[in-house]
């Protein structure tokens, strides 16, 4: 399986007309349930903040917004890499697809490193899951999300390895789409989490 | 019946139903004690009757699950059971241990039973649902290990279907989580925290895997829908069950001393718990709609659909009703808890066992299905029991709401005391007892349906041809 | 420049903009603006990265509905608090 | 092209999703177990309290009563009985509990009956200590009022 020549433009292979759900339907059930879980967490966050506005305002002072900003940029970039991987495989570019996928994994690593240094600082300052409702939400929601990033990385690695073994092609690349869909969901959740936790408070 | 060894399921089913009758008898006693406080006192105090009622429930469901496993594993694996003899031996061991334990509960005071069985050596008794003497608990572990060995080898050596694998993970989980019954620290909150690993992770975790796989088996057999379709839905549904149910354990950690964050965690994740039950209901109804053939055993289909619907109502709707922490603050440990418990256990677990019994018993008795008359009676019994249980649930819900209004909602000083509140609830409890009577009628009709004479008995060959076609 | 690259750069710019807004300025309109920016970013991801613009409508509605639902709820709480 | 909804993907989600949530639950359990000694005043969990819990267990008290809302709902909640019947005073409560246990079963026709358990003075004292210790566990302010 080698990359087919670039005579096929990415436009040509994109399923513009027919309705197409990228990836496996089973994954989409999972994505919808995950979104529901995050949605309930965000709603709870809003309620908790409504109940204890001062504690939330004080808590927000102690977290590091710069790290949140950096991580948003990293995740958006990771999402972009993985979207490029899908485009690549649609054009038959197996090798390019694998490279973009690894780039996506790398963005996840950078994200995790930033996240852990952020946790390290806060824990060093004496905060943890039980330092009040604000810190519970901060630690739990971001850690829950971080675990999703890690799961997304595991999925991307699995997809990249399978892709390298030549299991995906321009004709059959649903596995790449499935992994990419999960990864973008993780990004989407962060796009909501970022303003709520890091910007608004 | 395709394989001879499937027949070992029969004694398990028969004994399960005998214990079921016992459970209901004690349920009626309890219902009566709720309105006539000294009924049968001191011969059978309330705590003894309740212990018998709940323990019989657990044990008859376990017998039902084991019978279901022995019936469906050989058929799914396409080979005989590894050791039918072991299955028989374990049947007698478990039945004897169970019977002795119940006799122990009834014959001597509980403290005496604890002393006789050496509870002080490894204290595990006296906790809700885990009242069994330590030695009985050890017996349960031994039976479970033998059972898993027997069934596990059969699955390993045979065809590995999704139904088989999901059932096995459920059964292994059941055995593993039961081990927490032996952990009983002095620190009460710690004790309660891990107690739920047995109770919640059973009924809202691994038992759901067992339920879903038995349901899938019955649906594959009775609807003729492509196995592939049923199996992938089975995976999705149980995935949802575990995703929501594992952290959903948190709804039990609100008010027993665990950290405050469980109020949020338990509320968020248990709000998702109705989802798998909703999917299961849609799934069962859909599969029956899309059926490729009309299986002659309509009663089994009725039980299967009934199970999915009642499980959704009992576990899904009635669970959600009081699962959010601010609501649960007032309803925790009230009659509402009892309402939810009754409908959830009946809908999800009692009914799935009756569904597999309904499907398998006629086959083990040499016919594809019972005759029309027997099935009519059986279907009527399903409706009677379901309506009886729904009424029990509704009356207990009424009692629960009324109890909260009188006892929990008002400030200290204005709130009614527990006993006075219960006196005020007597009307609800009388109605509940009457509904229990209706349920009992349903149970009697169900048992009678096994003895309806079969005039046009289908020959065994036909039965096998029918099953083979599935 | 290809479409994905343009969208990626747009997302980065919007992110920095919302951060600068949130930390450099104040005003009653600010939280709503930040939430609106998040909605735009989310919808871009949904349409172009997740490719739900071309997916069966049910899925696009479900995911976009989630996005606007959550952000809308936040906006309600922002104006109430 | 492969099928849109595949069994292998459904299976991966079952295994992956379960493993994910089991790990998360284990992490939370670790944090909870770490936090408990402070919430339940582990340093005040004396020999008497531990023996009292055994008295509670071997007499199957949970078969009628509830403790922190768990158990049967046939008789009153007891996690706050120390406050309700003892006025949060240890001596008062112990006197009350002893009198109560001796008086059972109360001969009132039709009333719910509590059996006579024939507890020794020491057992009653241990039970009282257990209930007093229990009443002091931080259970997020439950029950809503003194009646439990």
mmCIF file of C-alpha atoms in Angstrom, chain B residues 16 36 58 102 105 123 160 177 215 217 255 271 274 281 358 363 440:
data_model
loop_
_atom_site.group_PDB
_atom_site.id
_atom_site.type_symbol
_atom_site.label_atom_id
_atom_site.label_comp_id
_atom_site.label_asym_id
_atom_site.label_seq_id
_atom_site.Cartn_x
_atom_site.Cartn_y
_atom_site.Cartn_z
ATOM 1 C CA UNK B 16 -35.568 -21.027 42.285
ATOM 2 C CA UNK B 36 -50.478 -5.000 62.612
ATOM 3 C CA UNK B 58 -31.006 -12.956 46.315
ATOM 4 C CA UNK B 102 -32.957 -20.040 56.333
ATOM 5 C CA UNK B 105 -32.654 -17.629 60.742
ATOM 6 C CA UNK B 123 -17.280 -11.064 61.727
ATOM 7 C CA UNK B 160 -17.286 -17.897 21.999
ATOM 8 C CA UNK B 177 -17.450 -8.249 44.094
ATOM 9 C CA UNK B 215 -32.377 -11.159 27.398
ATOM 10 C CA UNK B 217 -30.331 -15.013 24.203
ATOM 11 C CA UNK B 255 -25.053 10.688 53.437
ATOM 12 C CA UNK B 271 -28.685 10.834 36.124
ATOM 13 C CA UNK B 274 -31.806 5.353 33.156
ATOM 14 C CA UNK B 281 -36.508 -1.341 26.365
ATOM 15 C CA UNK B 358 -40.574 -19.615 30.365
ATOM 16 C CA UNK B 363 -37.976 -27.338 25.811
ATOM 17 C CA UNK B 440 -49.593 -13.477 45.069
#
